[in-house]
Short mmCIF file of C-alpha atoms in Angstrom, two decimals:
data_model
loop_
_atom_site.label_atom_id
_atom_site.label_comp_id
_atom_site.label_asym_id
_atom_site.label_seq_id
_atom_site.Cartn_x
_atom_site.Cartn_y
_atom_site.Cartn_z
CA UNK A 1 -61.65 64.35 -16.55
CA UNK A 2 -60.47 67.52 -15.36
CA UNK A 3 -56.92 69.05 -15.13
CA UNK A 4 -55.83 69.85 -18.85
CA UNK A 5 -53.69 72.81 -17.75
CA UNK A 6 -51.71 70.47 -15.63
CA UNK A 7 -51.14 68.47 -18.72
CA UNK A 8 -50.28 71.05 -20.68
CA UNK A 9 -47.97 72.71 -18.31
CA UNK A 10 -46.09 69.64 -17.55
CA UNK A 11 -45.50 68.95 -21.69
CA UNK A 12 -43.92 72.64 -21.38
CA UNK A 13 -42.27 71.00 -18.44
CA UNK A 14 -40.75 68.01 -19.96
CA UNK A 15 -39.85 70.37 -22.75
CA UNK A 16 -37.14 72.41 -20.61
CA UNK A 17 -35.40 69.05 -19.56
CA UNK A 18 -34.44 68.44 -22.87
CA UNK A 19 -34.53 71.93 -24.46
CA UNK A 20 -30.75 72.50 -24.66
CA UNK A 21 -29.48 68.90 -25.69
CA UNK A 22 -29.60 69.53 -29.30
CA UNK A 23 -28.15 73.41 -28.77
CA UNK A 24 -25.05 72.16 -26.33
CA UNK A 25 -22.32 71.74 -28.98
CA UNK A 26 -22.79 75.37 -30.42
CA UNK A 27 -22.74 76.77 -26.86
CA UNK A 28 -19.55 75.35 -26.22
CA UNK A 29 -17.90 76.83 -29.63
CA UNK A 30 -19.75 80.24 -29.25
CA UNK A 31 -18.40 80.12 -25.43
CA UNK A 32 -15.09 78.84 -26.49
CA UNK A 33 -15.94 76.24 -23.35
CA UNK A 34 -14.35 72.51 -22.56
CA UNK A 35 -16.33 69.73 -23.97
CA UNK A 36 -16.33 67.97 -20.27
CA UNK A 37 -18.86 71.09 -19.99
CA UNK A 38 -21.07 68.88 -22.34
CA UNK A 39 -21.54 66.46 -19.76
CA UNK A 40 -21.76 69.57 -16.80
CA UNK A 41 -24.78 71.78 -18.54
CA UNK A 42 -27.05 68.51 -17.97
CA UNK A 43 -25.88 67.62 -14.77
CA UNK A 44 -26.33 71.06 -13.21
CA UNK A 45 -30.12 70.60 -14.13
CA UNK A 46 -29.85 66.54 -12.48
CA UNK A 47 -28.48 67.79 -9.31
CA UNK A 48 -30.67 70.56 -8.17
CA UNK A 49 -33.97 68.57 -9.70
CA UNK A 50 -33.10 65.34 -7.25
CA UNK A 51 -31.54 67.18 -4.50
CA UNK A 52 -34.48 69.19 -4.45
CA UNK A 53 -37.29 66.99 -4.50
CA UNK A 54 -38.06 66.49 -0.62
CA UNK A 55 -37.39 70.03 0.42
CA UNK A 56 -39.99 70.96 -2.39
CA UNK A 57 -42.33 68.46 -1.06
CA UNK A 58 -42.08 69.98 2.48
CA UNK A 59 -42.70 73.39 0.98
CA UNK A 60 -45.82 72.31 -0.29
CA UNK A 61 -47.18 71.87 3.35
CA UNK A 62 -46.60 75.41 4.06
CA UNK A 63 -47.99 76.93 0.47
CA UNK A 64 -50.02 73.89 -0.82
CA UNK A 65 -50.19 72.16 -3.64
CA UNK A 66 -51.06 74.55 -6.07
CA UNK A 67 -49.22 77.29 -5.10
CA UNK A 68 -46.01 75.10 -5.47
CA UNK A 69 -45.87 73.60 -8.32
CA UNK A 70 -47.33 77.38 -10.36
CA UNK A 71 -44.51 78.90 -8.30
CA UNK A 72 -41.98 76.06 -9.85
CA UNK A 73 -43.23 76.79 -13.33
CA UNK A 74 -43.00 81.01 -12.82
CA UNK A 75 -39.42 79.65 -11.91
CA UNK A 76 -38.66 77.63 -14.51
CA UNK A 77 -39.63 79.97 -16.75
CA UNK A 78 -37.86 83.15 -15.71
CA UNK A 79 -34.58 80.90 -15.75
CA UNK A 80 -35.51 79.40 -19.13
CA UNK A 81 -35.59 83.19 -20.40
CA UNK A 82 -32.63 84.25 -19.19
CA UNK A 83 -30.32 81.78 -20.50
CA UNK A 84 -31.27 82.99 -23.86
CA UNK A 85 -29.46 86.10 -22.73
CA UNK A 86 -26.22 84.43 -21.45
CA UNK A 87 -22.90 85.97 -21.85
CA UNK A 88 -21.21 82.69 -20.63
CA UNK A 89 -20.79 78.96 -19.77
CA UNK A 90 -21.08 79.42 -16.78
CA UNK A 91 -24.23 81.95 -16.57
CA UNK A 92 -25.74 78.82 -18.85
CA UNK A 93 -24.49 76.35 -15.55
CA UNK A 94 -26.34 78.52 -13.05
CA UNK A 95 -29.20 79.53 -14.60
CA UNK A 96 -29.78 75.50 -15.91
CA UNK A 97 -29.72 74.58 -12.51
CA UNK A 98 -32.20 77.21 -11.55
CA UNK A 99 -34.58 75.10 -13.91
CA UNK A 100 -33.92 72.15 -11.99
CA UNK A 101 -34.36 73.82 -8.97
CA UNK A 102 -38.16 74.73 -10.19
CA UNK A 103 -38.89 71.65 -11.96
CA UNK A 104 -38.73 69.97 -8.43
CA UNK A 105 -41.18 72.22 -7.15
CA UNK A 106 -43.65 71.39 -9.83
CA UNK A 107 -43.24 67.25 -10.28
CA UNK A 108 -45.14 66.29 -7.03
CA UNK A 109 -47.35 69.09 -6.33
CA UNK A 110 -48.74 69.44 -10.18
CA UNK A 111 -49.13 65.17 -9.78
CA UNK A 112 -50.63 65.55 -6.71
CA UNK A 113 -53.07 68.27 -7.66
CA UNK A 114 -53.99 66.80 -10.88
CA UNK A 115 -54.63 63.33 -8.66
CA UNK A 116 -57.08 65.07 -6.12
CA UNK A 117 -59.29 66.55 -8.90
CA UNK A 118 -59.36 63.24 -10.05
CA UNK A 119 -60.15 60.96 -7.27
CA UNK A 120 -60.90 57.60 -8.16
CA UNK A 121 -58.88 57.98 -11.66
CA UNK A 122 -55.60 58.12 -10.23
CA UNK A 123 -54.33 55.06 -12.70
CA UNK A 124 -55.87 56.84 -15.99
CA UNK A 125 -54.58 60.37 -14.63
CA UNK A 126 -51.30 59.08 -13.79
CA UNK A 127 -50.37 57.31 -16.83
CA UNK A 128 -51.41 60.42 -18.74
CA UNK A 129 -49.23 62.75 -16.59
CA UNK A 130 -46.33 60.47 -17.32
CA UNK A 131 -47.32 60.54 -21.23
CA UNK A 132 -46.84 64.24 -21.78
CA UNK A 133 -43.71 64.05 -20.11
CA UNK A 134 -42.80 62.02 -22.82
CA UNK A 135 -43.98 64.40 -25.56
CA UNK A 136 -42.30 67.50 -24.08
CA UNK A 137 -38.95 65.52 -23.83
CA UNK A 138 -40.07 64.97 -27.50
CA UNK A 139 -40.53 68.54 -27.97
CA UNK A 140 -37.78 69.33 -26.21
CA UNK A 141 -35.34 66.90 -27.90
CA UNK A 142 -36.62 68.50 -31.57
CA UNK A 143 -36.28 72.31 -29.97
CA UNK A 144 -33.14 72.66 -32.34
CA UNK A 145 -35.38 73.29 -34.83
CA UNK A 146 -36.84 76.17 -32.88
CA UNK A 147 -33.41 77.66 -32.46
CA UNK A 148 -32.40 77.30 -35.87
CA UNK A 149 -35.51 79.36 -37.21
CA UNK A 150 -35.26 82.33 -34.55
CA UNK A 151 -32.13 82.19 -32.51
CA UNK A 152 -31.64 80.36 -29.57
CA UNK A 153 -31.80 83.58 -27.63
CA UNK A 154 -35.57 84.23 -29.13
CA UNK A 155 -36.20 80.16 -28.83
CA UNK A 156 -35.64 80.22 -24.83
CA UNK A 157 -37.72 82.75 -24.79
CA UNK A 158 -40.42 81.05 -26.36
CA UNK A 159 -40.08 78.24 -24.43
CA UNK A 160 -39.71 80.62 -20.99
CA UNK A 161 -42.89 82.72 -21.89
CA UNK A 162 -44.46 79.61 -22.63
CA UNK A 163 -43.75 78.49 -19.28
CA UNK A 164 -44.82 81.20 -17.56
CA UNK A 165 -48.08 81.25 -19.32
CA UNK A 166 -48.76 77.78 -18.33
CA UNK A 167 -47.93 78.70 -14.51
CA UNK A 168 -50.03 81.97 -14.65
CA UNK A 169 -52.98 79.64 -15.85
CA UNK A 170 -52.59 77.37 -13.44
CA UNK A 171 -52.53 79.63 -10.84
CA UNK A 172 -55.93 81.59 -11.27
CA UNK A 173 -57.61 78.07 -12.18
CA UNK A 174 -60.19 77.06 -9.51
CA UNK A 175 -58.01 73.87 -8.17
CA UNK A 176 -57.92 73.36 -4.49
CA UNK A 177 -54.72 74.47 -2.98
CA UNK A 178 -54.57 71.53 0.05
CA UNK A 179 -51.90 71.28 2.13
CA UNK A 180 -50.20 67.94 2.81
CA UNK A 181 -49.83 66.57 6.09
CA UNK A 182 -46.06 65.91 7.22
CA UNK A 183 -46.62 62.60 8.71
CA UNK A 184 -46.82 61.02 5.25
CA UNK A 185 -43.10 60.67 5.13
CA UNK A 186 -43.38 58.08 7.84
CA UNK A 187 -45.02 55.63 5.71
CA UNK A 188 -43.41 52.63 5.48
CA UNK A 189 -44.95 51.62 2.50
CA UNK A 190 -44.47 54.58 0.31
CA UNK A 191 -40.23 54.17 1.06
CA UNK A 192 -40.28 50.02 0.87
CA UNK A 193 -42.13 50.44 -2.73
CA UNK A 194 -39.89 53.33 -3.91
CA UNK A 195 -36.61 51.47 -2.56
CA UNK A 196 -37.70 48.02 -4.64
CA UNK A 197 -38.32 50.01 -7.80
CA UNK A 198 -35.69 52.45 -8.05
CA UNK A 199 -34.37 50.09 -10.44
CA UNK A 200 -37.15 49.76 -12.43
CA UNK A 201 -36.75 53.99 -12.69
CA UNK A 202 -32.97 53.62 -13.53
CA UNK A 203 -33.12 51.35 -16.50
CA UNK A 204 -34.75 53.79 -18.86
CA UNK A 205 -31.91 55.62 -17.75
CA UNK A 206 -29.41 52.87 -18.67
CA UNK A 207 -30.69 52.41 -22.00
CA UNK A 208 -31.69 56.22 -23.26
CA UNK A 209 -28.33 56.76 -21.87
CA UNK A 210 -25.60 54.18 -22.95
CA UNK A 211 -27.60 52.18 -26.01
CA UNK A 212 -25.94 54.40 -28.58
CA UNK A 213 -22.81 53.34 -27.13
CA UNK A 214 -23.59 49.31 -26.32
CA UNK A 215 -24.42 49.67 -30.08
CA UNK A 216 -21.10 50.99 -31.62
CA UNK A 217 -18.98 48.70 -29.76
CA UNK A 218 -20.91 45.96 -29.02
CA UNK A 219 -23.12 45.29 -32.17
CA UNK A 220 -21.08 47.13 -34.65
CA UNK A 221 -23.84 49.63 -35.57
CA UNK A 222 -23.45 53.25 -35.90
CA UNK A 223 -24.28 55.53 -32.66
CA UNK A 224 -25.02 57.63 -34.70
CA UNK A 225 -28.02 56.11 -36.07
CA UNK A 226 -29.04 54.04 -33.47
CA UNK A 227 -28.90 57.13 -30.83
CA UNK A 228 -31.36 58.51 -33.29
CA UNK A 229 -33.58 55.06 -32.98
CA UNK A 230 -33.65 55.50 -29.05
CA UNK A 231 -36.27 58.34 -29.45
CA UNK A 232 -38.21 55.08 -29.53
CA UNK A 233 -37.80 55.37 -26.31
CA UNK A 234 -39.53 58.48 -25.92
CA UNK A 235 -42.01 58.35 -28.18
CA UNK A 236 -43.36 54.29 -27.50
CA UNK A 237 -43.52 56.10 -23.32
CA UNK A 238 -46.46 58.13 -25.15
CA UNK A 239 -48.20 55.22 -25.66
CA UNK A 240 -47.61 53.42 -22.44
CA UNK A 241 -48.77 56.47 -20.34
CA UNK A 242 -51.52 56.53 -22.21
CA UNK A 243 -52.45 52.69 -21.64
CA UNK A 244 -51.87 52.52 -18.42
CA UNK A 245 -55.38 52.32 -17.44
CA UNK A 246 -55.46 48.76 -19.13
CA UNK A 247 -53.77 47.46 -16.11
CA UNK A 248 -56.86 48.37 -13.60
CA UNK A 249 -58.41 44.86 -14.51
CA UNK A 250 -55.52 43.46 -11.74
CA UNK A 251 -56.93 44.24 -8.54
CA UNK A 252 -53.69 43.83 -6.14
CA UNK A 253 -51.43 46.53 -5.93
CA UNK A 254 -48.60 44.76 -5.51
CA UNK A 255 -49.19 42.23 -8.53
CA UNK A 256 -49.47 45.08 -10.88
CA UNK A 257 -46.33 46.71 -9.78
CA UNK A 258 -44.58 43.50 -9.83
CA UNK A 259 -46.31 42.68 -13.25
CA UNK A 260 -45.46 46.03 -14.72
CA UNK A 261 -42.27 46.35 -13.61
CA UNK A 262 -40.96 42.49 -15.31
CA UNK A 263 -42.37 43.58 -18.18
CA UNK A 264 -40.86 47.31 -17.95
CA UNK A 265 -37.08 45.61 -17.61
CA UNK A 266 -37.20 42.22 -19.77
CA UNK A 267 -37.39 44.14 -22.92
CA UNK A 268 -34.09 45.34 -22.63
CA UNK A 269 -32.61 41.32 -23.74
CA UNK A 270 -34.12 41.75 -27.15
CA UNK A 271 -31.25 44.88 -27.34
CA UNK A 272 -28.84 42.58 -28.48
CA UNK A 273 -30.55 41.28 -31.62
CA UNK A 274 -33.99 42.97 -32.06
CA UNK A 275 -33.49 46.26 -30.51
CA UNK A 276 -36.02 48.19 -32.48
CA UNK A 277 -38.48 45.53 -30.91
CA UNK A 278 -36.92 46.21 -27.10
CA UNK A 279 -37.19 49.95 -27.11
CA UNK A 280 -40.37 49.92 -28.13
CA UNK A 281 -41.69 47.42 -25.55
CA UNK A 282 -39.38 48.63 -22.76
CA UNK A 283 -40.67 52.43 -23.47
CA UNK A 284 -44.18 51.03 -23.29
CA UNK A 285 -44.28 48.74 -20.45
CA UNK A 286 -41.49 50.82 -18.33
CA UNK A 287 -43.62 53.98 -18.36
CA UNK A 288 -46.56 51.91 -17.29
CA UNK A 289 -44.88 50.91 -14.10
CA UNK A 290 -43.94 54.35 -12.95
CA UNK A 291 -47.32 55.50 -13.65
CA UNK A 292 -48.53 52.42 -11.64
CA UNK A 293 -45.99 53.04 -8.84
CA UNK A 294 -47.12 56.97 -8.75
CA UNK A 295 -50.87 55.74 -8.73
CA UNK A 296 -49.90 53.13 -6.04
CA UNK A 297 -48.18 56.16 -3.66
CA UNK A 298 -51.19 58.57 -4.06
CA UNK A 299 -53.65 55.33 -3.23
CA UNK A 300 -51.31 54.93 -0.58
CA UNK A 301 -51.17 58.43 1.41
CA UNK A 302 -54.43 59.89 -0.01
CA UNK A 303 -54.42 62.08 -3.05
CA UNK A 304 -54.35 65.41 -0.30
CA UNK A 305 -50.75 64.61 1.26
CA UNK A 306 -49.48 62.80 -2.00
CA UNK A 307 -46.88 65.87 -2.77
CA UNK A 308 -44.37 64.83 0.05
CA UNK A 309 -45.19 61.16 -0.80
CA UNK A 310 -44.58 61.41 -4.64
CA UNK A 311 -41.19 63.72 -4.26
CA UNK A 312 -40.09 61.43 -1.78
CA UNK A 313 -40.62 58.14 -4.41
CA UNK A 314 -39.10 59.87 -6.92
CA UNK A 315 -35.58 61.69 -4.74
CA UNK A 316 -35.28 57.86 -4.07
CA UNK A 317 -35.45 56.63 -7.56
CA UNK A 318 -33.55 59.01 -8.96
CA UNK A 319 -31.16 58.46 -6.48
CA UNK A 320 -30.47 55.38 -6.55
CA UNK A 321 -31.87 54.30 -9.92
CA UNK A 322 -29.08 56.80 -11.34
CA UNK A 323 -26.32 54.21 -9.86
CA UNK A 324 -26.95 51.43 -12.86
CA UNK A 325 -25.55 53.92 -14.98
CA UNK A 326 -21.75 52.71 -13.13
CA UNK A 327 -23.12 49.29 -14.94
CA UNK A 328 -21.25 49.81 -18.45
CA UNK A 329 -18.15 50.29 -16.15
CA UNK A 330 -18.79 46.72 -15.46
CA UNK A 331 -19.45 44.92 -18.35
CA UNK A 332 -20.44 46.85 -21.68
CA UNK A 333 -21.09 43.16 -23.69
CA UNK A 334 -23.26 42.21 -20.78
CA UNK A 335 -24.83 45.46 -19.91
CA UNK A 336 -28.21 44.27 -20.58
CA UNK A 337 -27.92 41.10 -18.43
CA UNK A 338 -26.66 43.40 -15.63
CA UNK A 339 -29.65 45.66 -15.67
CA UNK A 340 -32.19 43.02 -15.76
CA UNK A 341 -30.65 41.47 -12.37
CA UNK A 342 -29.93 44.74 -10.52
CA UNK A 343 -33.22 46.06 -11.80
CA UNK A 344 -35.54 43.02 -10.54
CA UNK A 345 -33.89 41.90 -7.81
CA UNK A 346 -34.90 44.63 -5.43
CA UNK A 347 -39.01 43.49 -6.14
CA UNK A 348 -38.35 41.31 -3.44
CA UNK A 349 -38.53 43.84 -1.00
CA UNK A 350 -42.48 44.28 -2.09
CA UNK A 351 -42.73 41.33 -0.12
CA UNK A 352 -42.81 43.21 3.17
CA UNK A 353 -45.18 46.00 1.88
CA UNK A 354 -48.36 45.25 3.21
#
């Protein structure tokens, strides 16, 4: 298999979407900010990241492949850096979003690349794309540590130089740099299987999310502990990335997403009594979907032109997956029942993928 630097870099990736979670509180007290800006800080990095994903796609048929997703990680990194060296909330707000704004210029491309040096593995390299995702949001979640040993200032630039590094690499590897065609955003497939799975992509969401919270008020636990137990989450999406591959022995496309996807939402039941059990399954299964559905789009356009096909999957997911999160608004005792419904009910629209 070939593409380790791609795996690498998109760990170091994974890292910066997490990277300031644990750090938030103190930035708020050292900028004498609001706590709403709690909520703001992530968001800032959300907003560009989604809006983002489609123009960044389109880029990529101007600079290719390559060249986008080294330039995303050049800009991830510079940003990273700097807001180490913030003098206030709102530098952090900017610069955050900055990130964002190069993370969506490395998602598709760096997929995309790693899946055309890899034809004919695109399950296996998918699934392990995915997986160290997981373990830089792992990294990234633990990065307090990092802060508390050096300095946050001196720990974002770790993680910036690190980033950097990994896009430099990248860049004077011998990949090809192809070009995607336009056209591929015409494919009727590609938006019918993102549209029936955004739900699928928003139920992580729902549980990384609002769990702690279902748990306090619901179950009587402590969010404090139990928000700790949703790193399950995280760290049980290692393993499903990982095994994705297992799922090659079903031959239709449309079976395994289907297949993948039950199994990627059901979990969520056990919640309410066994929850240790559900966020291990759900982080398993749900990870092995997306990979599937990733591997499914770059089947689907041809691993050349997946960029555009991948960032437009995952604008749509993240679009519309990130509505289930108005589903505690709803019903916080039946939360779980909620997301199973919304979540599965859109699979019917596979039926008209042909």
């Amino acid at each position: 298999m070939r593409g380790y630097p791609i795996l690498f870099a998109r760990i170091i990736y994974g890292a910066s979407w997490f990277f300031l979670s644990p750090y938030i509180p103190y930035l708020l007290s050292e900028f004498s900010a609001p706590k709403y800006f709690a909520n703001l800080i992530p968001l800032s990095f959300f907003v560009t990241a989604a809006i983002m994903q489609i123009p960044a796609g389109l880029i990529s048929t101007r600079l290719g492949m390559k060249n986008t997703y080294t330039l995303g990680l050049i800009i991830m990194g510079i940003s990273d850096s700097l807001i180490g060296l913030s003098k206030d909330i709102g530098e952090v707000l900017f610069l955050y979003a900055l990130t964002g704004f190069g993370a969506s210029f490395f998602f598709s491309s760096a997929g995309g690349t790693l899946a055309l040096i890899n034809e004919g593995r695109t399950i296996l390299v998918m699934g392990l794309y995915n997986a160290m995702f997981s373990v830089g949001g792992i990294l990234g979640l633990n990065w307090g540590f990092v802060d508390s040993l050096v300095g946050f200032t001196y720990a974002s630039l770790l993680l910036g130089s690190l980033t950097i590094i990994a896009g430099v690499i990248n860049y004077v590897i011998s990949y090809q740099n192809v070009k995607p065609e336009f056209k591929v955003l015409k494919n009727r497939n590609v938006f019918l299987v993102a549209l029936s799975t955004a739900g699928v992509w928003g139920s992580y969401y729902v549980v990384s999310e609002y769990f702690p919270t279902f748990s306090y008020y619901v179950l009587g636990e402590s969010s404090i502990i139990t928000g700790s137990l949703s790193s399950l989450l995280l760290l049980s999406s290692v393993i499903g990335g990982v095994f994705t591959f297992t799922f090659s022995f079903i031959k239709n496309d449309k079976l395994r997403i289907i297949i993948s996807s039950i199994l990627g939402v059901i979990p969520v039941v056990f919640l309410y009594n066994y929850f240790l059990i559900g966020l291990v399954i759900m982080g398993i299964f749900n990870e092995m979907a997306i990979s599937i559905i990733y591997a499914f789009v770059v089947k689907e356009v041809k691993s050349e032109n997946s960029s555009l096909a991948l960032a437009e999957v995952n604008s749509i997911q993240i679009g519309l997956g990130m509505l289930e999160l108005l589903l505690p608004y709803l019903s916080l005792e039946y939360l779980w029942y909620l997301v199973i419904i919304v979540s599965l009910l859109p699979l019917l629209i596979l039926i008209n993928v042909r």
